[in-house]
Amino acid sequence: MSEDGSSVSGEREAADDLEDLFEFAPCGYLSAQPDSRIVRVNSTLAKWLGREPRELVGRRFPDLLNIAGKIYYETHFAPLLRMQGAFHEVALDLVRADGSLLPVLVNAVERQDANGSVRFIRITVFNASDRRRYEQELLEARRTAEDASAELRKLNADLEMRVAAAVEERMKAEEALRQAQKMEAIGQLTGGVAHDFNNLLTVILGGLDTIRRQVSTLPGSPTTERIERSIRMASHGAERAATLTARLLAFARRQPLEPKPIDAGRLVTNLADLLQRTLGETIALETVTGGGLWRAQADPGELENALVNLAVNARDAMPGGGRLTIETGNAHLDESYVAQVAEPVAAGQYVLIAVSDTGTGMCAATLAQVFEPFFTTKDVGKGTGLGLSQVYGFVRQSGGHIRIYSEVGEGTSVKIYLPRLLNEGLVPESETAAAAAVTHGGTETILVVEDHDDLRSFSTGILRELGYRVLEAANGRRALEALQAAHDVDLLFTDVVLPEGMDGRRLADEALRRRPGIKVLFTTGYTRNAIVHNGRLDPGVNLIGKPFSFENLAAKVREVLDS
Amino acid sequence: MSVATKHNVQVRGAGEQTMVFAHGFGCDQNMWRYVEPAFEGDFRTVLFDHIGAGGSDLGAYDRAKYASLEGYADDVIDLCRELGVRRGIYVGHSVSAMIGILAAKKAPELFEKLVLVGPSPRYIDDTEGYVGGFSEAQIHELLEFLDSNHMGWSQAMAPVIMGNAERPELGEELTNSFCRTDPEIAKAFARATFLSDNRADLVDVPGQVLVLQCSEDVIAPQCVGEFVHRSIPGSQLVILEATGHCPNLSAPEETIAAIRAFV
């Protein structure tokens, strides 16, 4: 230490320097008593708060905080300071003179004397406005990210659900398509087999006919009786086979239909007696007909067959008795409905015939197969498995729709939708009276066109036996040549399906063009061709279904020639 | 898991009679670190953490149960019963003062004496002349502030447990927090505490009651301590020279002396 006072001024300078550092440091400084009462505060902090330092001296530090800070200071940070001797970087808000908040980070440390008693508390305050803003932005960004992530999760879940739904939809559609294709394939196969069978049956029945007629010319003896008995048995068997093939053709939608305007309500009422007999005494039959019922367009005979078939199924499903209800009503199949059925169905107006029983019902697996031919749940020998197939084929061929609802233990309801008859009056209701059986022949000239040799000779045999003059041809071209050569052909009797590009319809058209007035009689086992549109005979067209008998053909030929 | 384990219970001391120390809103059983040792010679002492605080089992936190102080009081009863406490002494700080009253009224056999340090049956002033120390608006400001989930708050506990060179004797506890608390649970606890109104529970409090009131306590002002004293007939009121809300930390000797005189 010098005596000239320079060290004194040096000390003062150093003190001034420290004072300046304390007052104007870039952070707030304050000293407080152990109870947090402020004894000294620097200018920086006072300026931040918009106050004079002397205004702050004597107040407790927590009094400078907002209410949340005050409470947390008393309950958390003051205890911490006491227990740890310090706390660091606690985020607090100071209240400025104007009431606004100053975000700060606060450090505090206890200064102790030699005995460990607290002399004072040093509190350091950092302006944290920027940091707090970053924190807010960070929090905001995190919230946004969390929201986005939640949104994404939701989207993913949605997407998964939609994909699952789409896949399920697709699988359903494919399943429906498979089912439809299967029915179509079975139909093709069945139809083809039945058609060939029909031709064979025609030959067999024709042969049996011829034998019977020949035998009848012989003098009666035990031998002829035995032959006649055998012929009856064989004929009976062949006729049953023909019935079966007819049902197969019905399923394959290849039976010739004669659609007529029908009143389904009246048809059901008229059929009630027969149905009740079929059902037996333990089953109550109820028929309900809606008022204002539209007329439908369908083959009445086949519809009756279908209802009998359904009644038989219902009876078998109600061995302990029950109730069968047949209801008729108007129905509208809308776009959304037809979109979800497997097979093509036109949206529009239909006449509904619903056949409901209180029987055992069917499980889903059975329901999926009920329309397939030869599918039966009945014991061997009790059912052909063709009943529902036939109903299905008939309804489909009639442009209708069929739906089965069934619950095991509850019963089954079969709904048949037949297209409403529109433009009524344009198609006159045909007379249903069958032509009286006539077996007498004639002398007119008939051109028989048939590619099947056996069948052709069967037909020509009958016609010759009946006295007609018969010409024959195996295809359309030959037929036209024959027509050209002979000028007096009265009747063209032709198969609908012919080989080599000219079918029966075109042949008939050409024949009529060349010989106006010539009569035409078609024959077919099978109607998927030009003469039958959608399974319907063109009005005015004459047709005899295969197989036909001697009497059938004789009567039909006479009828056509006489018309 | 036993009730004692869930509450991080510490049992010390050699006495016949049990003294149970309950911490309040903020921190944990460490709040008693300067007071409890003074009683170990004459009493069996029990320290514990409320569920959600300190070393308690956070998995046992049940939002519905702890939405009111009753849930905490039920814990005190379960805890004391498991520890076989009968005719003991309950020392409750801050909100645990009221929790102790609720427990004592439900299970009067547990405690013969209650020491209430900075009690408040209601923190919010009402229009009929009651002064709780806070306006309704202030408490809502607190709750809104907590709800804003300010990063500084939710992480405030983290920085404070860092280095403590001045007090090496606390080294072991540096790894444990003095004030470890889940921010979400602290928020719910604040709500249960500051919205409570237990004034009606001050009648028919069983046992002897000592109210310890600090000077200049902003959380529980002196008039609130006097209200509690007036409401519990036969209770004693001691006004401490200590300031603030935690005389157990800021003035342990004075606090010990007041409790010792009572027990």
PDB file of C-alpha atoms in Angstrom, chain A residues 370-473:
ATOM      1  CA  VAL A 370     -80.323 -75.349 -53.476  1.00  0.00           C
ATOM      2  CA  PHE A 371     -80.702 -74.412 -57.120  1.00  0.00           C
ATOM      3  CA  GLU A 372     -78.072 -76.812 -58.365  1.00  0.00           C
ATOM      4  CA  PRO A 373     -79.554 -79.788 -60.185  1.00  0.00           C
ATOM      5  CA  PHE A 374     -79.350 -83.089 -58.314  1.00  0.00           C
ATOM      6  CA  PHE A 375     -78.653 -81.288 -55.065  1.00  0.00           C
ATOM      7  CA  THR A 376     -81.052 -82.676 -52.522  1.00  0.00           C
ATOM      8  CA  THR A 377     -81.240 -82.923 -48.779  1.00  0.00           C
ATOM      9  CA  LYS A 378     -83.867 -85.636 -49.024  1.00  0.00           C
ATOM     10  CA  ASP A 379     -83.125 -89.311 -48.495  1.00  0.00           C
ATOM     11  CA  VAL A 380     -81.971 -91.341 -51.436  1.00  0.00           C
ATOM     12  CA  GLY A 381     -84.943 -92.130 -53.634  1.00  0.00           C
ATOM     13  CA  LYS A 382     -87.147 -89.427 -52.113  1.00  0.00           C
ATOM     14  CA  GLY A 383     -86.100 -86.512 -54.238  1.00  0.00           C
ATOM     15  CA  THR A 384     -84.548 -85.986 -57.641  1.00  0.00           C
ATOM     16  CA  GLY A 385     -82.804 -82.778 -56.664  1.00  0.00           C
ATOM     17  CA  LEU A 386     -84.445 -81.197 -59.673  1.00  0.00           C
ATOM     18  CA  GLY A 387     -87.468 -79.463 -58.142  1.00  0.00           C
ATOM     19  CA  LEU A 388     -85.879 -76.170 -57.180  1.00  0.00           C
ATOM     20  CA  SER A 389     -83.551 -76.291 -60.200  1.00  0.00           C
ATOM     21  CA  GLN A 390     -86.578 -76.433 -62.406  1.00  0.00           C
ATOM     22  CA  VAL A 391     -88.240 -73.552 -60.569  1.00  0.00           C
ATOM     23  CA  TYR A 392     -85.029 -71.563 -60.830  1.00  0.00           C
ATOM     24  CA  GLY A 393     -84.648 -72.259 -64.554  1.00  0.00           C
ATOM     25  CA  PHE A 394     -88.269 -71.408 -65.229  1.00  0.00           C
ATOM     26  CA  VAL A 395     -88.109 -68.118 -63.340  1.00  0.00           C
ATOM     27  CA  ARG A 396     -84.831 -67.097 -64.936  1.00  0.00           C
ATOM     28  CA  GLN A 397     -86.015 -68.039 -68.392  1.00  0.00           C
ATOM     29  CA  SER A 398     -89.135 -65.984 -67.788  1.00  0.00           C
ATOM     30  CA  GLY A 399     -87.002 -62.915 -67.148  1.00  0.00           C
ATOM     31  CA  GLY A 400     -87.751 -63.106 -63.446  1.00  0.00           C
ATOM     32  CA  HIS A 401     -85.822 -63.405 -60.252  1.00  0.00           C
ATOM     33  CA  ILE A 402     -85.937 -65.849 -57.379  1.00  0.00           C
ATOM     34  CA  ARG A 403     -84.727 -65.364 -53.863  1.00  0.00           C
ATOM     35  CA  ILE A 404     -84.727 -67.746 -50.928  1.00  0.00           C
ATOM     36  CA  TYR A 405     -84.698 -66.626 -47.334  1.00  0.00           C
ATOM     37  CA  SER A 406     -84.292 -69.279 -44.719  1.00  0.00           C
ATOM     38  CA  GLU A 407     -83.443 -69.588 -41.062  1.00  0.00           C
ATOM     39  CA  VAL A 408     -82.726 -72.911 -39.457  1.00  0.00           C
ATOM     40  CA  GLY A 409     -85.638 -73.743 -37.169  1.00  0.00           C
ATOM     41  CA  GLU A 410     -87.723 -70.807 -38.416  1.00  0.00           C
ATOM     42  CA  GLY A 411     -88.770 -71.742 -41.889  1.00  0.00           C
ATOM     43  CA  THR A 412     -88.162 -70.847 -45.483  1.00  0.00           C
ATOM     44  CA  SER A 413     -89.589 -68.244 -47.773  1.00  0.00           C
ATOM     45  CA  VAL A 414     -89.169 -68.493 -51.533  1.00  0.00           C
ATOM     46  CA  LYS A 415     -89.893 -65.337 -53.443  1.00  0.00           C
ATOM     47  CA  ILE A 416     -90.544 -65.489 -57.126  1.00  0.00           C
ATOM     48  CA  TYR A 417     -90.516 -62.225 -59.023  1.00  0.00           C
ATOM     49  CA  LEU A 418     -92.091 -62.385 -62.474  1.00  0.00           C
ATOM     50  CA  PRO A 419     -91.866 -59.410 -64.799  1.00  0.00           C
ATOM     51  CA  ARG A 420     -94.963 -57.244 -64.876  1.00  0.00           C
ATOM     52  CA  LEU A 421     -96.851 -57.470 -68.108  1.00  0.00           C
ATOM     53  CA  LEU A 422     -96.553 -54.158 -69.898  1.00  0.00           C
ATOM     54  CA  ASN A 423     -98.422 -52.981 -73.007  1.00  0.00           C
ATOM     55  CA  GLU A 424    -101.302 -55.233 -72.121  1.00  0.00           C
ATOM     56  CA  GLY A 425    -103.687 -55.790 -74.919  1.00  0.00           C
ATOM     57  CA  LEU A 426    -101.036 -55.958 -77.625  1.00  0.00           C
ATOM     58  CA  VAL A 427    -100.589 -59.620 -76.878  1.00  0.00           C
ATOM     59  CA  PRO A 428    -103.955 -61.274 -76.898  1.00  0.00           C
ATOM     60  CA  GLU A 429    -104.529 -63.884 -74.253  1.00  0.00           C
ATOM     61  CA  SER A 430    -104.265 -67.164 -76.117  1.00  0.00           C
ATOM     62  CA  GLU A 431    -106.890 -69.725 -75.863  1.00  0.00           C
ATOM     63  CA  THR A 432    -105.712 -72.394 -73.513  1.00  0.00           C
ATOM     64  CA  ALA A 433    -108.055 -75.044 -74.728  1.00  0.00           C
ATOM     65  CA  ALA A 434    -105.930 -77.803 -76.150  1.00  0.00           C
ATOM     66  CA  ALA A 435    -106.781 -78.910 -79.600  1.00  0.00           C
ATOM     67  CA  ALA A 436    -108.862 -82.037 -79.562  1.00  0.00           C
ATOM     68  CA  ALA A 437    -106.758 -85.078 -80.080  1.00  0.00           C
ATOM     69  CA  VAL A 438    -106.934 -86.012 -83.706  1.00  0.00           C
ATOM     70  CA  THR A 439    -105.193 -88.972 -85.056  1.00  0.00           C
ATOM     71  CA  HIS A 440    -106.419 -88.859 -88.592  1.00  0.00           C
ATOM     72  CA  GLY A 441    -103.903 -88.048 -91.279  1.00  0.00           C
ATOM     73  CA  GLY A 442    -104.166 -86.539 -94.740  1.00  0.00           C
ATOM     74  CA  THR A 443    -102.745 -86.469 -98.237  1.00  0.00           C
ATOM     75  CA  GLU A 444    -100.900 -83.195 -98.244  1.00  0.00           C
ATOM     76  CA  THR A 445     -97.195 -82.938 -99.001  1.00  0.00           C
ATOM     77  CA  ILE A 446     -94.901 -82.383 -96.077  1.00  0.00           C
ATOM     78  CA  LEU A 447     -91.203 -81.485 -96.220  1.00  0.00           C
ATOM     79  CA  VAL A 448     -89.412 -82.881 -93.126  1.00  0.00           C
ATOM     80  CA  VAL A 449     -86.084 -81.177 -92.313  1.00  0.00           C
ATOM     81  CA  GLU A 450     -84.053 -82.873 -89.587  1.00  0.00           C
ATOM     82  CA  ASP A 451     -80.300 -83.446 -89.377  1.00  0.00           C
ATOM     83  CA  HIS A 452     -80.649 -86.377 -86.995  1.00  0.00           C
ATOM     84  CA  ASP A 453     -81.140 -89.407 -89.268  1.00  0.00           C
ATOM     85  CA  ASP A 454     -83.002 -91.609 -86.752  1.00  0.00           C
ATOM     86  CA  LEU A 455     -85.303 -88.810 -85.784  1.00  0.00           C
ATOM     87  CA  ARG A 456     -85.943 -87.868 -89.404  1.00  0.00           C
ATOM     88  CA  SER A 457     -86.873 -91.411 -90.307  1.00  0.00           C
ATOM     89  CA  PHE A 458     -89.063 -91.646 -87.178  1.00  0.00           C
ATOM     90  CA  SER A 459     -90.965 -88.527 -88.186  1.00  0.00           C
ATOM     91  CA  THR A 460     -91.228 -89.388 -91.843  1.00  0.00           C
ATOM     92  CA  GLY A 461     -92.380 -92.899 -90.854  1.00  0.00           C
ATOM     93  CA  ILE A 462     -95.252 -91.510 -88.794  1.00  0.00           C
ATOM     94  CA  LEU A 463     -96.265 -89.026 -91.456  1.00  0.00           C
ATOM     95  CA  ARG A 464     -96.197 -91.600 -94.230  1.00  0.00           C
ATOM     96  CA  GLU A 465     -98.198 -93.974 -92.046  1.00  0.00           C
ATOM     97  CA  LEU A 466    -100.730 -91.168 -91.657  1.00  0.00           C
ATOM     98  CA  GLY A 467    -101.025 -90.994 -95.457  1.00  0.00           C
ATOM     99  CA  TYR A 468     -99.055 -87.851 -96.161  1.00  0.00           C
ATOM    100  CA  ARG A 469     -96.669 -87.443 -99.029  1.00  0.00           C
ATOM    101  CA  VAL A 470     -93.332 -86.888 -97.422  1.00  0.00           C
ATOM    102  CA  LEU A 471     -90.162 -85.218 -98.687  1.00  0.00           C
ATOM    103  CA  GLU A 472     -87.079 -85.093 -96.517  1.00  0.00           C
ATOM    104  CA  ALA A 473     -83.910 -83.068 -96.134  1.00  0.00           C
TER     105      ALA A 473
END
